[in-house]
Coordinates of C-alpha atoms in Angstrom, one line a residue:
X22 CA -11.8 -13.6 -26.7
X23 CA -10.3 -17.2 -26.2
X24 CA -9.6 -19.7 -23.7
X25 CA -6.2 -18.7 -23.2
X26 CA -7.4 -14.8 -22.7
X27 CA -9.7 -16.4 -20.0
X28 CA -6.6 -17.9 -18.3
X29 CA -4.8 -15.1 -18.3
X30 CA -7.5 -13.5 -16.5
X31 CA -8.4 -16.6 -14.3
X32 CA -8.0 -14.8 -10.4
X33 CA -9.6 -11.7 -11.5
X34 CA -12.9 -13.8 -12.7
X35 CA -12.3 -16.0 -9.1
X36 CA -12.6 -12.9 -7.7
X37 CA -15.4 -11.4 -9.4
X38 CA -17.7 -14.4 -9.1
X39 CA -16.4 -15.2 -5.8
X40 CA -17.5 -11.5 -4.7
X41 CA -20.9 -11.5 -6.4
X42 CA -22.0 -15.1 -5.2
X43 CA -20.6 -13.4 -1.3
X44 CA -22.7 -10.3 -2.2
X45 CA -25.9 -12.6 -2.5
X46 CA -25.1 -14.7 0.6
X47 CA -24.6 -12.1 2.6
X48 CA -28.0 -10.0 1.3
X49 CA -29.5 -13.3 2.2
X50 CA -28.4 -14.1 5.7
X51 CA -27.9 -10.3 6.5
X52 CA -24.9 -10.6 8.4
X53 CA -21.0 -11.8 8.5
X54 CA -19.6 -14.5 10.5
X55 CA -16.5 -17.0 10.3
X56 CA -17.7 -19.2 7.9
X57 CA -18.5 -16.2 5.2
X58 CA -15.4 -14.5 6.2
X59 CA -13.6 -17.9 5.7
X60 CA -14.7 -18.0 2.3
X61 CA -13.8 -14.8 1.4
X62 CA -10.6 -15.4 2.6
X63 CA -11.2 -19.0 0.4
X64 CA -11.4 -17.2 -2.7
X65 CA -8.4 -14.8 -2.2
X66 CA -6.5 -17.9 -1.7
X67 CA -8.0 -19.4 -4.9
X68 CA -6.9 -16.4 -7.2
X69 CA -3.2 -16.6 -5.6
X70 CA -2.8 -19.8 -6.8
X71 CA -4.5 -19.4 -10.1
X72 CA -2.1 -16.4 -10.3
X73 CA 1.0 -18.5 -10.0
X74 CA -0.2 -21.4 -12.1
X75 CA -1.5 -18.5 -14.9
X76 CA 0.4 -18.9 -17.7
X77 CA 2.2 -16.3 -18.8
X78 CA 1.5 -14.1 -22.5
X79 CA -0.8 -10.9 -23.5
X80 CA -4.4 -11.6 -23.9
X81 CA -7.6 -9.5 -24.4
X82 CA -5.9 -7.7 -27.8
X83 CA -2.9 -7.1 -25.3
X84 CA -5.0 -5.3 -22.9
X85 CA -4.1 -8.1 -20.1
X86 CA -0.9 -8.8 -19.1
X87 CA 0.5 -12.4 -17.1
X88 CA 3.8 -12.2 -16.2
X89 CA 6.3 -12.7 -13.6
X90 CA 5.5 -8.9 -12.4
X91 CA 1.7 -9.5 -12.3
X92 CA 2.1 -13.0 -10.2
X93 CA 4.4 -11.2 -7.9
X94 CA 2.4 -8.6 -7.2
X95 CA -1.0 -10.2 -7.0
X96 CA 0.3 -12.7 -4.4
X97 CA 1.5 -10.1 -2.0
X98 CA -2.0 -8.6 -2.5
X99 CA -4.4 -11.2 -1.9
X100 CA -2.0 -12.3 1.0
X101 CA -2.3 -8.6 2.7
X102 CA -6.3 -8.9 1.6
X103 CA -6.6 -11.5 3.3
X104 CA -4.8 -10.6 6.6
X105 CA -6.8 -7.4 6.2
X106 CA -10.6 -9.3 6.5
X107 CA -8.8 -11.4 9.6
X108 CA -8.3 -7.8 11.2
X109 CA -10.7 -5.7 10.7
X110 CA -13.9 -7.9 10.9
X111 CA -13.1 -8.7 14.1
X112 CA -12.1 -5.3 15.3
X113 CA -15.9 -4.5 13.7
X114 CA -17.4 -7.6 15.7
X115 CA -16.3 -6.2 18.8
X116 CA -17.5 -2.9 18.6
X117 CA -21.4 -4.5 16.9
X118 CA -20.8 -3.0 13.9
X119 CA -19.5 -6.6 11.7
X120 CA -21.2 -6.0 8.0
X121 CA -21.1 -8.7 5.6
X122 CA -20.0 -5.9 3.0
X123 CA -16.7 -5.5 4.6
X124 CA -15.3 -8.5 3.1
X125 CA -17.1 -8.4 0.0
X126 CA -15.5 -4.8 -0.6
X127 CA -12.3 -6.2 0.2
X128 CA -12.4 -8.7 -2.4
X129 CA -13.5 -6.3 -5.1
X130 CA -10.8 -3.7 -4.1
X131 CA -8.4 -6.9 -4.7
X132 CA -10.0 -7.8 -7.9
X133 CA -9.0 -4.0 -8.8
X134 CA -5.6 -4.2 -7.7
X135 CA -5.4 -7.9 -9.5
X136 CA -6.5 -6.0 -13.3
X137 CA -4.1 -3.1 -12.0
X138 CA -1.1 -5.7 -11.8
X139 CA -2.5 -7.2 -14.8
X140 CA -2.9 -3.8 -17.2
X141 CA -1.7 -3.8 -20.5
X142 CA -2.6 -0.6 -21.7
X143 CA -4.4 2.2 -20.5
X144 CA -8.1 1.0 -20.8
X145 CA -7.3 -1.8 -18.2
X146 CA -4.8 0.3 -15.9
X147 CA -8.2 3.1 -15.7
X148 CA -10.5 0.3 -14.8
X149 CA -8.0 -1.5 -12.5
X150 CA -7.7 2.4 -10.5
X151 CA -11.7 2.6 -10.5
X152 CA -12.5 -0.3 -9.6
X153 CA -10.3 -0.9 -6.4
X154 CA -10.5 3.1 -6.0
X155 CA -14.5 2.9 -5.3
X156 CA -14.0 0.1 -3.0
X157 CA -11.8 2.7 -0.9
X158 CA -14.2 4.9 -0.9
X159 CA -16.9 2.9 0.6
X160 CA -14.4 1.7 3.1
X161 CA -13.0 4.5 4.8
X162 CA -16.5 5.6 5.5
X163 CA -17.8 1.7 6.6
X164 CA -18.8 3.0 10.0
X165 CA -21.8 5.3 8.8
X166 CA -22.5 6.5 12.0
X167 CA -19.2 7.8 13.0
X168 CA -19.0 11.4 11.9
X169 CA -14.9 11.5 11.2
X170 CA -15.5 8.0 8.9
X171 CA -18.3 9.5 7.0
X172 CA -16.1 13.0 6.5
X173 CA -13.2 10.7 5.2
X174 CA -14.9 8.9 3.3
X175 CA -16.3 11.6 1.5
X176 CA -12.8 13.4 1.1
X177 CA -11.6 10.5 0.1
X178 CA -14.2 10.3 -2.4
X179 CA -13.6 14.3 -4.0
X180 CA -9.8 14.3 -4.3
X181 CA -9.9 10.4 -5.4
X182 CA -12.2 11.8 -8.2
X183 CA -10.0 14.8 -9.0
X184 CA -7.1 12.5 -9.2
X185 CA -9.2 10.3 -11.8
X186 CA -9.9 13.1 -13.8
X187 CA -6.0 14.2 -14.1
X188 CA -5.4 10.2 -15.0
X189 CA -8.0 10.1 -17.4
X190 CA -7.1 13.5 -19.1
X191 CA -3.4 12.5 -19.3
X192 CA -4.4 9.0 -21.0
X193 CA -6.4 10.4 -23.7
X194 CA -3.7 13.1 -24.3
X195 CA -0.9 10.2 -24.8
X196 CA -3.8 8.2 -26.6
X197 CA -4.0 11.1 -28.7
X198 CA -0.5 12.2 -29.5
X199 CA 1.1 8.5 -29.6
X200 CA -1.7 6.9 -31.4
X201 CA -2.8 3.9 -29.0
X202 CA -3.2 3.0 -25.6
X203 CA -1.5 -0.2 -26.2
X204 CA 1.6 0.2 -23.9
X205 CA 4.2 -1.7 -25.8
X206 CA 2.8 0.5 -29.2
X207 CA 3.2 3.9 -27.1
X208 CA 7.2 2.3 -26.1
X209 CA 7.3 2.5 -30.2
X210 CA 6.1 6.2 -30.8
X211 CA 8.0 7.5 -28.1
X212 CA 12.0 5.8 -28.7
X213 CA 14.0 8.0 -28.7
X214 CA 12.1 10.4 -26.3
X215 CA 9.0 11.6 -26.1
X216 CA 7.0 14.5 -28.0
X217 CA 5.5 17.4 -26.2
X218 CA 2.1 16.4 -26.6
X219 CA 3.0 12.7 -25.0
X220 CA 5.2 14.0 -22.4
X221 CA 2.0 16.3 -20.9
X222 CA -0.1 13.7 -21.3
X223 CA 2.5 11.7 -19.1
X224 CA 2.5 14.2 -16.6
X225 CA -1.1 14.1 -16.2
X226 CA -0.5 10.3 -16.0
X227 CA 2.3 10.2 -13.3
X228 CA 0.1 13.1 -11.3
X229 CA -3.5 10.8 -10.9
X230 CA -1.0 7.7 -10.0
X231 CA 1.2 9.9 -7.3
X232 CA -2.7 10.1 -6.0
X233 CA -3.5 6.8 -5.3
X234 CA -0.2 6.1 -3.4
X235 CA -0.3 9.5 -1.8
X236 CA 3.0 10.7 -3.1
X237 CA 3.7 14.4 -2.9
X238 CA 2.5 17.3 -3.8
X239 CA -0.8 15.0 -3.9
X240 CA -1.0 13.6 -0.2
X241 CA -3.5 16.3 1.1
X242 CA -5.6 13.3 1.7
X243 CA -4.0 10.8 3.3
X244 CA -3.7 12.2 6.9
X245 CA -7.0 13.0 7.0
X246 CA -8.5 9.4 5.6
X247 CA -5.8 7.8 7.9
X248 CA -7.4 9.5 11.2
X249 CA -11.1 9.0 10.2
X250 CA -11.3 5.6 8.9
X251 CA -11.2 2.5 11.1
X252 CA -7.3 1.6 12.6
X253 CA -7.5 -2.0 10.4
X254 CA -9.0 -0.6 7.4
X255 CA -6.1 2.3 7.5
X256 CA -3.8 -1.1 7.6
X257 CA -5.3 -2.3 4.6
X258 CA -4.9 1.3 2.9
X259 CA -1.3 1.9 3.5
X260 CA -0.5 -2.0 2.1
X261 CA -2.1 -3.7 -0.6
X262 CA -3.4 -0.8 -3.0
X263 CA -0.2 0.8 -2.8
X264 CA 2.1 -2.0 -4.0
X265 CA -0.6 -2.7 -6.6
X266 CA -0.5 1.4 -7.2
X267 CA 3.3 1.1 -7.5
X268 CA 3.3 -2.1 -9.9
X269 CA 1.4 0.0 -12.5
X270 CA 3.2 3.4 -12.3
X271 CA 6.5 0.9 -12.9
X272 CA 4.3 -0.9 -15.9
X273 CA 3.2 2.4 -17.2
X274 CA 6.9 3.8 -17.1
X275 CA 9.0 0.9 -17.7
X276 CA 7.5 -0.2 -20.3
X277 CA 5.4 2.4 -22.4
X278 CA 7.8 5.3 -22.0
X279 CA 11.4 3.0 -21.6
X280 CA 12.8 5.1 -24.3
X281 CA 11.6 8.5 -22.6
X282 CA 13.5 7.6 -19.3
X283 CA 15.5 10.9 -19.4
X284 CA 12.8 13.1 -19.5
X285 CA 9.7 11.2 -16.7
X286 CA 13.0 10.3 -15.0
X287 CA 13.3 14.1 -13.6
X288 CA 9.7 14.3 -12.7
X289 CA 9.5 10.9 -9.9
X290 CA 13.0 12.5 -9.0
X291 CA 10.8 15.4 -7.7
X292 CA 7.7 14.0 -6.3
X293 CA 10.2 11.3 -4.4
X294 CA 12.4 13.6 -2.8
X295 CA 9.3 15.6 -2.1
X296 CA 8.0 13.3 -0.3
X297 CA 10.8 11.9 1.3
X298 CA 10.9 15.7 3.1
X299 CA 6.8 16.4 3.2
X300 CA 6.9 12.9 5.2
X301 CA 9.9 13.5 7.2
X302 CA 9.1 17.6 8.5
X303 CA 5.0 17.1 8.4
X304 CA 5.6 14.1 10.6
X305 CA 7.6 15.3 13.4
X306 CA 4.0 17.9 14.4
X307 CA 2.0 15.1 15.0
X308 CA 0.4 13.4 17.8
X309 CA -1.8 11.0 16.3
X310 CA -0.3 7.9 15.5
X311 CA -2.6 7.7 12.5
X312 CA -2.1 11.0 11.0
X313 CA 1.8 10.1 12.3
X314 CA 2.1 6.7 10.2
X315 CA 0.3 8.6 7.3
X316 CA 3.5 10.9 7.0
X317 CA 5.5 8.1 7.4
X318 CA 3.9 6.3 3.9
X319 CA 4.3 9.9 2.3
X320 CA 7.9 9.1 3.2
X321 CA 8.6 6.0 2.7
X322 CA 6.4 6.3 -0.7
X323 CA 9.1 8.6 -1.8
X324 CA 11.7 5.9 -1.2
X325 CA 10.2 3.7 -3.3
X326 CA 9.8 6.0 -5.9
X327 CA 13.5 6.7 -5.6
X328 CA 13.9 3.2 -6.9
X329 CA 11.8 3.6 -10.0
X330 CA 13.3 6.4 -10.8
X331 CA 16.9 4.2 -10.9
X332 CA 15.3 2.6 -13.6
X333 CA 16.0 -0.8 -15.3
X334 CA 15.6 -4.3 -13.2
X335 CA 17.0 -3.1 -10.1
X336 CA 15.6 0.0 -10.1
X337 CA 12.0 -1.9 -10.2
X338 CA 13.1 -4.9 -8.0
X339 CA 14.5 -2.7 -5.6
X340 CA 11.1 -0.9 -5.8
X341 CA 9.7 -4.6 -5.4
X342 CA 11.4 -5.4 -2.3
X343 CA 10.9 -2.0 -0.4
X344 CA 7.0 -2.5 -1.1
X345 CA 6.6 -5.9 0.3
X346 CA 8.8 -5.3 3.4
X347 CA 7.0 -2.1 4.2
X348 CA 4.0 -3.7 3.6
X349 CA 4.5 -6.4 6.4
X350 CA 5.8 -3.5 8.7
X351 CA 2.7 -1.8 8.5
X352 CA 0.3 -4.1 8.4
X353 CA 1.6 -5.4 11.9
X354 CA 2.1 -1.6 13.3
X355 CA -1.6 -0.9 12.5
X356 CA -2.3 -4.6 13.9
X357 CA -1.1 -3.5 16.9
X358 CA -2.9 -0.3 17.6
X359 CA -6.2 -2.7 16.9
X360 CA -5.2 -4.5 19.8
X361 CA -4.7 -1.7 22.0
X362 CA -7.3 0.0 24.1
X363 CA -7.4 1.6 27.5
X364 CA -10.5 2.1 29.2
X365 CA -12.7 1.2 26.2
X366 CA -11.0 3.9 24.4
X367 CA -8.7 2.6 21.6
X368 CA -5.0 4.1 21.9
X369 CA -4.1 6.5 19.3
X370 CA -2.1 9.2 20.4
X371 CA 1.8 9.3 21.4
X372 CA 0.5 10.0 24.9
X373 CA -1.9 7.1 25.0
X374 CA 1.2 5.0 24.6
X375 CA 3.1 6.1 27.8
X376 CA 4.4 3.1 30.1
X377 CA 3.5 0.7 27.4
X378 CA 6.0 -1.4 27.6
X379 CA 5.4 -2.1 32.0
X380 CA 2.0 -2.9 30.7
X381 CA 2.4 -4.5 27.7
X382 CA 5.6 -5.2 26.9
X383 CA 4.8 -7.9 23.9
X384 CA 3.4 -4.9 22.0
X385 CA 5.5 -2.8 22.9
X386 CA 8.5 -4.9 21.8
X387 CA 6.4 -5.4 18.3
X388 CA 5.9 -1.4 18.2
X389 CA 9.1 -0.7 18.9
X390 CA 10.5 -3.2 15.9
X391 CA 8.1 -1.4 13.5
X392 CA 9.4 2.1 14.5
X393 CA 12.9 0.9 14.4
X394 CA 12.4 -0.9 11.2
X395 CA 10.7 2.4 9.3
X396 CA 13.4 4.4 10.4
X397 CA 16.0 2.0 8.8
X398 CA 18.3 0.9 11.6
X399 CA 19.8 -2.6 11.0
X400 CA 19.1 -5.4 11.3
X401 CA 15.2 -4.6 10.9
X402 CA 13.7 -5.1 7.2
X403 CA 13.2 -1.2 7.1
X404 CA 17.2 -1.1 6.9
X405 CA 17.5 -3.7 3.4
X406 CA 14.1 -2.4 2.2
X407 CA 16.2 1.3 1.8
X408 CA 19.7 -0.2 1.0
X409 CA 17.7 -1.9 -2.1
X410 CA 16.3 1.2 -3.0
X411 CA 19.7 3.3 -2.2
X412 CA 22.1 0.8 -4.1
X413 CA 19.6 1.3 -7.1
X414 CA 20.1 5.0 -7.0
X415 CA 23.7 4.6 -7.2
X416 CA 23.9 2.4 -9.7
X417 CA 21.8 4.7 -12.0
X418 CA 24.4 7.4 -11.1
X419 CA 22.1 8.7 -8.5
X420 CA 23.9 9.5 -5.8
X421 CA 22.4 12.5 -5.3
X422 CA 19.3 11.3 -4.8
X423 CA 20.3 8.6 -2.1
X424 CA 21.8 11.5 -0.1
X425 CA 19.2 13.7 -0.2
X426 CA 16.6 10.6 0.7
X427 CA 19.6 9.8 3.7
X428 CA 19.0 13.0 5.4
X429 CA 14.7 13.2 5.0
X430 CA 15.5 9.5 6.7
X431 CA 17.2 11.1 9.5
X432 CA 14.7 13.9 10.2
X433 CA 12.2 11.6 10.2
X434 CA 14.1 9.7 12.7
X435 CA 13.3 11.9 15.4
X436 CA 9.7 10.7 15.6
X437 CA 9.9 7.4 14.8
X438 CA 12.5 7.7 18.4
X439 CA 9.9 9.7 20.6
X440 CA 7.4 7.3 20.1
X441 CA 9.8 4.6 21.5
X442 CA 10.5 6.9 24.1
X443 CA 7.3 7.5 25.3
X444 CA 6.6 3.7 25.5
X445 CA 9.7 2.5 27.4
X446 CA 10.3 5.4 29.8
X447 CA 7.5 8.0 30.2
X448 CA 5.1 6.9 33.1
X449 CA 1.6 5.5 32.1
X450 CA -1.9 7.2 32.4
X451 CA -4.5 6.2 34.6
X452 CA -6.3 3.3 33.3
X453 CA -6.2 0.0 32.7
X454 CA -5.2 -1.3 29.0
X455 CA -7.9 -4.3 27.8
X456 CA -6.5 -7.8 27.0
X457 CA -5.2 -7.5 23.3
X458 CA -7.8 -9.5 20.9
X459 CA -5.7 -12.8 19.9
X460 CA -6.0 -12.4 16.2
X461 CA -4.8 -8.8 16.6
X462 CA -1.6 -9.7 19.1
X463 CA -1.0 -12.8 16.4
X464 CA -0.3 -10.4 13.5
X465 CA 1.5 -7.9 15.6
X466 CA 4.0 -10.4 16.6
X467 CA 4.6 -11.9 13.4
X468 CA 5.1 -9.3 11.2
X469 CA 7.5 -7.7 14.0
X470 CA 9.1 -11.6 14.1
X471 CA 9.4 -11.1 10.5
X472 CA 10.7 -7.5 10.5
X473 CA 14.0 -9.0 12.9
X474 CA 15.2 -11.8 12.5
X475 CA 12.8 -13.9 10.1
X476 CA 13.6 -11.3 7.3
X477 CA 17.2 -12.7 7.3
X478 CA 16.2 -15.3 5.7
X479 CA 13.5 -14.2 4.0
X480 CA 15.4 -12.2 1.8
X481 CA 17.4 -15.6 0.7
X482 CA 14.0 -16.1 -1.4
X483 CA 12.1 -12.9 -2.0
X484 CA 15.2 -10.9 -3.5
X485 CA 15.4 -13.5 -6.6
X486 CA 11.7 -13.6 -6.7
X487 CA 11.4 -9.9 -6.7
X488 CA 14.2 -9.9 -9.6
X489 CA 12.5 -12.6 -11.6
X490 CA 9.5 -10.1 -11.3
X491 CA 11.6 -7.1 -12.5
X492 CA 13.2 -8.9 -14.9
X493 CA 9.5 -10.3 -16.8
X494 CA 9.1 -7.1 -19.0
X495 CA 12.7 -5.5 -19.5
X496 CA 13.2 -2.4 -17.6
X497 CA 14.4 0.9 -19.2

């Protein structure tokens, strides 16, 4: 190990030291409060920038990468990490249940994500998964007492474990078969296309990542986790570990199997399109808006997978761009239903949302940009995130794909419409809705702001960062 291995490793060890020395202070004074939030949110802060200013090479014997890729994506995650402690401790304080562990797991779930962004090979992408994965698991089930937190938590747990198992199994097999876990060695051994041994080993691989970011066939638990865990930690869930979830899979494909393209190429065909239709039909029998916006990241995971599977530098920046504009989306859509209660109930059914907009018509203008925006209608960011992802399909002679993808988008359609329905026009039960918390209404409105119009500009800089990113490690 040498300095310039500790460099490249710089905001993870922010992080880790940063969560153990919260850890203590927290033991100590026993609770949470603004300062101890504020310097969690500190040290999140302090591994962005370390992140940017990281120089870029492979350290740790090649196990750690820093490149244009990893700075991308560990920015947009200690920015949603960050936003996420802003959210939920509060919606905790309110209800006398603020712990000083929330942020501390937080931070350790980014320092997961932050090695997952960073993984070289496949030691460092299993760690990254476990380490933010156990984080998770403590999370959803944060509120002990609450019998639906504690059950999805513990499912959570089981099929999170299962999926670790496949992950693990399918590492060892391409370990064994390809002769190192190093990914740029495995990229060697498999030119030209990949053996049989390596290409089950990859399926085992592709099936414990399609896990963590709930793709189909493997999304049995998300709609469950999403209705039992806490509105702002469901937020955090359906962001940050996903885009870091994503990075990996890309890294992992990309650039350890770039001469197998043709033959994993096939298999993200299928668990995208599967999803894209799982998310679209599953969706359109729900009530909860939680279980609801779970379908809708099954779907919209599938669209992003759609641009992987395009391959090359678009296909990953395209993958890039739909990550971070969904990610803003639905961090302000579960931002709003945090702000939302009616008589000291919080609001999470379609029905609970009747009349909204007479009441309050803020959030339900923000509501109704994030509904517009995941189903796709311009000018919202939901519409560029797909035409990213679609012209990337095309341009790998995809075509196919995008129209299959096109039609899942317009089943799905129908709910995202009902649910604006129901706020503008149906009439409103009895009850009077609570004054929306101001740190909850904030992020609402600025992420819907940013969803129309400030993503019009926004895209004048994130598209050429997000192909910079692409663009660090090659592409297939």
């Amino acid at each position: 190990m040498t300095s310039s291995d500790i460099c490249l490793l710089l905001p993870e060890l922010i992080l880790a030291g940063s969560a153990l020395l919260l850890l203590v202070w927290g033991a100590w004074q026993g609770r949470s409060n603004a300062v101890f939030n504020g310097a969690a949110i500190l040290a999140l802060a302090a591994a962005a920038v370390a992140a940017i200013l990281a120089p870029e090479g492979r350290g740790f014997s090649g196990g750690v990468v820093s490149d244009g890729l990893s700075t991308f994506a560990k920015v947009a995650i200690y920015a949603a990490s960050a936003v996420s402690i802003v959210l939920g401790d509060r919606w905790l304080a309110r209800r006398g249940e603020a712990k000083f562990e929330f942020p501390v797991l937080i931070v350790l779930a980014a320092l997961g994500m932050g090695m997952m962004a960073s993984a070289g090979d496949l030691i460092s992408l299993y760690i990254g998964v476990e380490l933010h994965s156990l984080a998770l698991y403590v999370l959803a089930a944060i509120r002990r007492d609450d019998a639906k937190g504690s059950e999805a938590g513990l499912k959570y747990f089981v099929l999170g474990s299962l999926s670790s198992g496949l992950l693990l199994y399918g590492a060892s097999l391409i370990y064994g078969f390809a002769g190192s876990t190093h990914f740029d060695v495995i990229a060697q051994a498999v030119q030209g296309g990949a053996g049989v041994g390596v290409l089950f080993g990859l399926v085992f691989l592709i099936c414990g990542l399609a896990f963590k970011v709930s793709a189909a066939p493997f999304h049995m638990w998300t709609p469950d986790v999403y209705e039992g865990a806490p509105s702002p930690i469901v937020g955090f869930f359906s962001a940050a570990p996903k885009l870091a979830a994503m990075v990996v899979l890309a890294r992992a494909l990309d650039e350890g199997f770039a001469g197998a393209i043709g033959q994993w190429q096939q298999v993200i065909i299928v668990v995208a399109l599967l999803s894209v239709f799982v998310g679209a039909f599953a969706g359109l029998a729900q009530r909860n808006l939680k279980r609801l916006w779970a379908y809708s990241s099954i779907a919209n995971i599938g669209y992003a997978l759609i641009g992987l599977a395009s391959g090359g530098q678009d296909g990953v920046s395209a993958m890039l761009m739909f990550m971070v504009l969904y990610m803003i989306d639905v961090t302000g859509f579960f931002a709003c239903l945090c702000a939302l209660e009616r008589s000291g109930k919080p609001m999470e059914t379609i029905d609970d949302m009747a009349g909204l907009f007479k009441e309050r018509p803020v959030l339900a203008l923000a509501m109704t940009a994030f509904a517009l925006s995941a189903l796709g209608l311009p000018p919202f960011s939901g519409f560029f995130a797909k035409f990213f992802v679609f012209k990337a399909a095309l341009g790998a002679g995809l075509a196919w794909v995008a129209v299959a993808a096109l039609v899942g988008s317009v089943v799905a359609a129908f709910y995202y419409l009902r649910l604006i329905k129901v706020m503008w026009f149906d009439a409103a039960p009895e009850g009077e809705i609570a004054k929306a918390p101001v740190e909850a209404k904030t992020i609402a409105v600025g992420a819907a702001l940013f969803s129309f119009p400030v993503v019009l500009v926004a895209l004048y800089w994130l598209t050429p960062l997000a192909e910079r990113a692409a663009a660090a490690f090659g592409g297939a």
